[in-house]
Amino acid sequence: MIVTAQYHGRTSADIAASIESSVTAGELAPGDALPTVRALAAELRVSPATVAAAYRELRQRAVIETAGRAGTRVRARPAVGAPRPGRMAYRLDLPAGARDLSGGGPDRRLLPALAAPLARLAEQPAWRTGHGYDTAGPLPDLLDHAAARLTADGVPADALAVTGGALDGIERTLTAQLAPGDRVAVEDPGWANLLDLLAALRLDPVPMPVDDDGPTEAGLRGALALGARAVLVTNRAQNPTGATLTAARAGRLRALLAERPEVLVIEDDHAAELSETALATLTGSTDSWAFLRSVSKPYGPDLRLAVLAGDARTVGRVRGRQRVGAGWVSTVLQQLVLELWRDPQAGAQVAAARTEYRRRRDGLVAALADRGVTAHGRSGINVWVPVADETVPLTRLRDAGWVVAPGAAFRLASAPGLRITISGVEVAELARLADSVAAAVAVRTAGYGA
């Protein structure tokens, strides 16, 4: 039975509450369109201004979004709970027999096995008893190990915190420093989850174009001129383009940021050990900074842990706010991550995954180039294919048995594109996938910046 949303209310608050209830109940799903302001006003017999105010409130709370000609719709990740999780709006339904290359996650077959580390930990008394409220917090051994890894990559590690993954660390850093309405420079195209988080925090994203070497100088300069109080950068394996911040580009960005020492700089090195490229960092170019390295991509998405390095004030604020809220990241989880870091076999499995991802990614980019299709993917597990329009290629690929992600979920002002996650395809299948992409892409473009 199909359940349809029921809109009701005479005030903007009541109308907004009815729409939110429909999202919570699953009557409105991510990506579903809402009536136009005038249509809903006529249906409810209220003024268009009342409905407009309701929509504005829901936009501010990251429940809905205005999508240009597509009208108003429920966000891909609305900031309100639904009865059960489902596929995000930007991920198409998966037909029988089709391959899902839209997820953005690692290949589970290439993740380190957890059985042996868990068995070793289970024999330790501390694993069985855990920590109480008075002793829990970041494990000193974990911090020492993380500090050594970060220092080896040129990241100062004098002040550290442990967060529940990269996005949790980004959220805690932003809320510790910024206020609703503040502008934040973000990569465009960029991480869809981050764009939804900024909307939920009522922060104003300022698009910063990206090329293969990372955020462009002109993009950063423009964002700073528009009053951005924070800048978010992905060092390697940028999602969705696979861009990698080079040392030369980082040097030029650091020079721009040095002129604005009050700006908060947040870096996300989510690929970490999976990345085959050397780290270039912006750390210390301003007075306030945070560098996040998570374990989800190399070791498994369910390991919700990231280490946050930063200046003493920023880290102190993050840890202080964490203390009065969630308290700490599970000590059991910290012990497991530390065990994986110390395990030579786990390290070898990550190294093997790194090599395999590179074979798949480089192989697809090369196969597409052979067929006259420009694609980008310098590092990571995603390949970005610029297109003139997303709808037709998506449909053609779906009909050919490949489901990829539309670029609309990752873009603010940049040109259209398709994101292909290579963790879901084998090297032997790359030629067939490239043939399908080449056939699906009618008009090809050379870049993906704004």
PDB file of N, CA, C and O in Angstrom, residues 163-174 266 290 292 306 308 318:
ATOM      1  N   THR A 163      37.411  11.410  18.199  1.00  0.00           N
ATOM      2  CA  THR A 163      36.004  11.659  17.899  1.00  0.00           C
ATOM      3  C   THR A 163      35.379  10.437  17.230  1.00  0.00           C
ATOM      4  O   THR A 163      36.086   9.518  16.825  1.00  0.00           O
ATOM      5  N   GLY A 164      34.057  10.472  17.103  1.00  0.00           N
ATOM      6  CA  GLY A 164      33.343   9.357  16.514  1.00  0.00           C
ATOM      7  C   GLY A 164      33.331   9.394  15.004  1.00  0.00           C
ATOM      8  O   GLY A 164      32.267   9.355  14.389  1.00  0.00           O
ATOM      9  N   GLY A 165      34.470   9.469  14.388  1.00  0.00           N
ATOM     10  CA  GLY A 165      34.571   9.556  12.940  1.00  0.00           C
ATOM     11  C   GLY A 165      34.887  10.964  12.478  1.00  0.00           C
ATOM     12  O   GLY A 165      34.864  11.924  13.257  1.00  0.00           O
ATOM     13  N   ALA A 166      35.159  11.097  11.179  1.00  0.00           N
ATOM     14  CA  ALA A 166      35.576  12.390  10.631  1.00  0.00           C
ATOM     15  C   ALA A 166      34.453  13.423  10.707  1.00  0.00           C
ATOM     16  O   ALA A 166      34.679  14.570  11.104  1.00  0.00           O
ATOM     17  N   LEU A 167      33.238  13.030  10.317  1.00  0.00           N
ATOM     18  CA  LEU A 167      32.144  14.002  10.297  1.00  0.00           C
ATOM     19  C   LEU A 167      31.801  14.472  11.704  1.00  0.00           C
ATOM     20  O   LEU A 167      31.474  15.642  11.915  1.00  0.00           O
ATOM     21  N   ASP A 168      31.888  13.587  12.671  1.00  0.00           N
ATOM     22  CA  ASP A 168      31.664  13.976  14.066  1.00  0.00           C
ATOM     23  C   ASP A 168      32.714  14.990  14.500  1.00  0.00           C
ATOM     24  O   ASP A 168      32.404  15.992  15.160  1.00  0.00           O
ATOM     25  N   GLY A 169      33.967  14.752  14.109  1.00  0.00           N
ATOM     26  CA  GLY A 169      35.023  15.686  14.461  1.00  0.00           C
ATOM     27  C   GLY A 169      34.846  17.031  13.783  1.00  0.00           C
ATOM     28  O   GLY A 169      35.080  18.085  14.392  1.00  0.00           O
ATOM     29  N   ILE A 170      34.410  17.017  12.526  1.00  0.00           N
ATOM     30  CA  ILE A 170      34.150  18.271  11.820  1.00  0.00           C
ATOM     31  C   ILE A 170      33.029  19.041  12.494  1.00  0.00           C
ATOM     32  O   ILE A 170      33.119  20.252  12.709  1.00  0.00           O
ATOM     33  N   GLU A 171      31.953  18.330  12.832  1.00  0.00           N
ATOM     34  CA  GLU A 171      30.829  19.002  13.492  1.00  0.00           C
ATOM     35  C   GLU A 171      31.248  19.617  14.821  1.00  0.00           C
ATOM     36  O   GLU A 171      30.911  20.768  15.128  1.00  0.00           O
ATOM     37  N   ARG A 172      31.990  18.872  15.617  1.00  0.00           N
ATOM     38  CA  ARG A 172      32.411  19.394  16.922  1.00  0.00           C
ATOM     39  C   ARG A 172      33.330  20.606  16.766  1.00  0.00           C
ATOM     40  O   ARG A 172      33.250  21.562  17.546  1.00  0.00           O
ATOM     41  N   THR A 173      34.191  20.571  15.760  1.00  0.00           N
ATOM     42  CA  THR A 173      35.094  21.701  15.548  1.00  0.00           C
ATOM     43  C   THR A 173      34.325  22.936  15.085  1.00  0.00           C
ATOM     44  O   THR A 173      34.570  24.051  15.552  1.00  0.00           O
ATOM     45  N   LEU A 174      33.384  22.754  14.167  1.00  0.00           N
ATOM     46  CA  LEU A 174      32.600  23.881  13.669  1.00  0.00           C
ATOM     47  C   LEU A 174      31.762  24.509  14.776  1.00  0.00           C
ATOM     48  O   LEU A 174      31.724  25.738  14.929  1.00  0.00           O
ATOM     49  N   ILE A 266      39.970  23.416   8.566  1.00  0.00           N
ATOM     50  CA  ILE A 266      39.721  22.013   8.921  1.00  0.00           C
ATOM     51  C   ILE A 266      40.127  21.145   7.742  1.00  0.00           C
ATOM     52  O   ILE A 266      39.681  21.366   6.617  1.00  0.00           O
ATOM     53  N   ALA A 290      42.271  22.360  12.567  1.00  0.00           N
ATOM     54  CA  ALA A 290      42.021  20.979  13.000  1.00  0.00           C
ATOM     55  C   ALA A 290      42.325  20.052  11.830  1.00  0.00           C
ATOM     56  O   ALA A 290      41.976  20.345  10.687  1.00  0.00           O
ATOM     57  N   LEU A 292      41.880  16.003  10.756  1.00  0.00           N
ATOM     58  CA  LEU A 292      41.190  14.773  11.132  1.00  0.00           C
ATOM     59  C   LEU A 292      41.666  13.600  10.286  1.00  0.00           C
ATOM     60  O   LEU A 292      41.768  13.712   9.065  1.00  0.00           O
ATOM     61  N   ALA A 306      37.974   8.699  14.759  1.00  0.00           N
ATOM     62  CA  ALA A 306      38.944   9.562  14.088  1.00  0.00           C
ATOM     63  C   ALA A 306      39.794  10.240  15.149  1.00  0.00           C
ATOM     64  O   ALA A 306      39.329  10.504  16.268  1.00  0.00           O
ATOM     65  N   LEU A 308      41.772  13.675  16.043  1.00  0.00           N
ATOM     66  CA  LEU A 308      41.758  15.091  15.691  1.00  0.00           C
ATOM     67  C   LEU A 308      42.970  15.770  16.300  1.00  0.00           C
ATOM     68  O   LEU A 308      43.165  15.758  17.521  1.00  0.00           O
ATOM     69  N   VAL A 318      36.923  21.250  21.717  1.00  0.00           N
ATOM     70  CA  VAL A 318      36.296  20.013  21.257  1.00  0.00           C
ATOM     71  C   VAL A 318      36.206  19.015  22.409  1.00  0.00           C
ATOM     72  O   VAL A 318      35.146  18.411  22.657  1.00  0.00           O
TER      73      VAL A 318
END
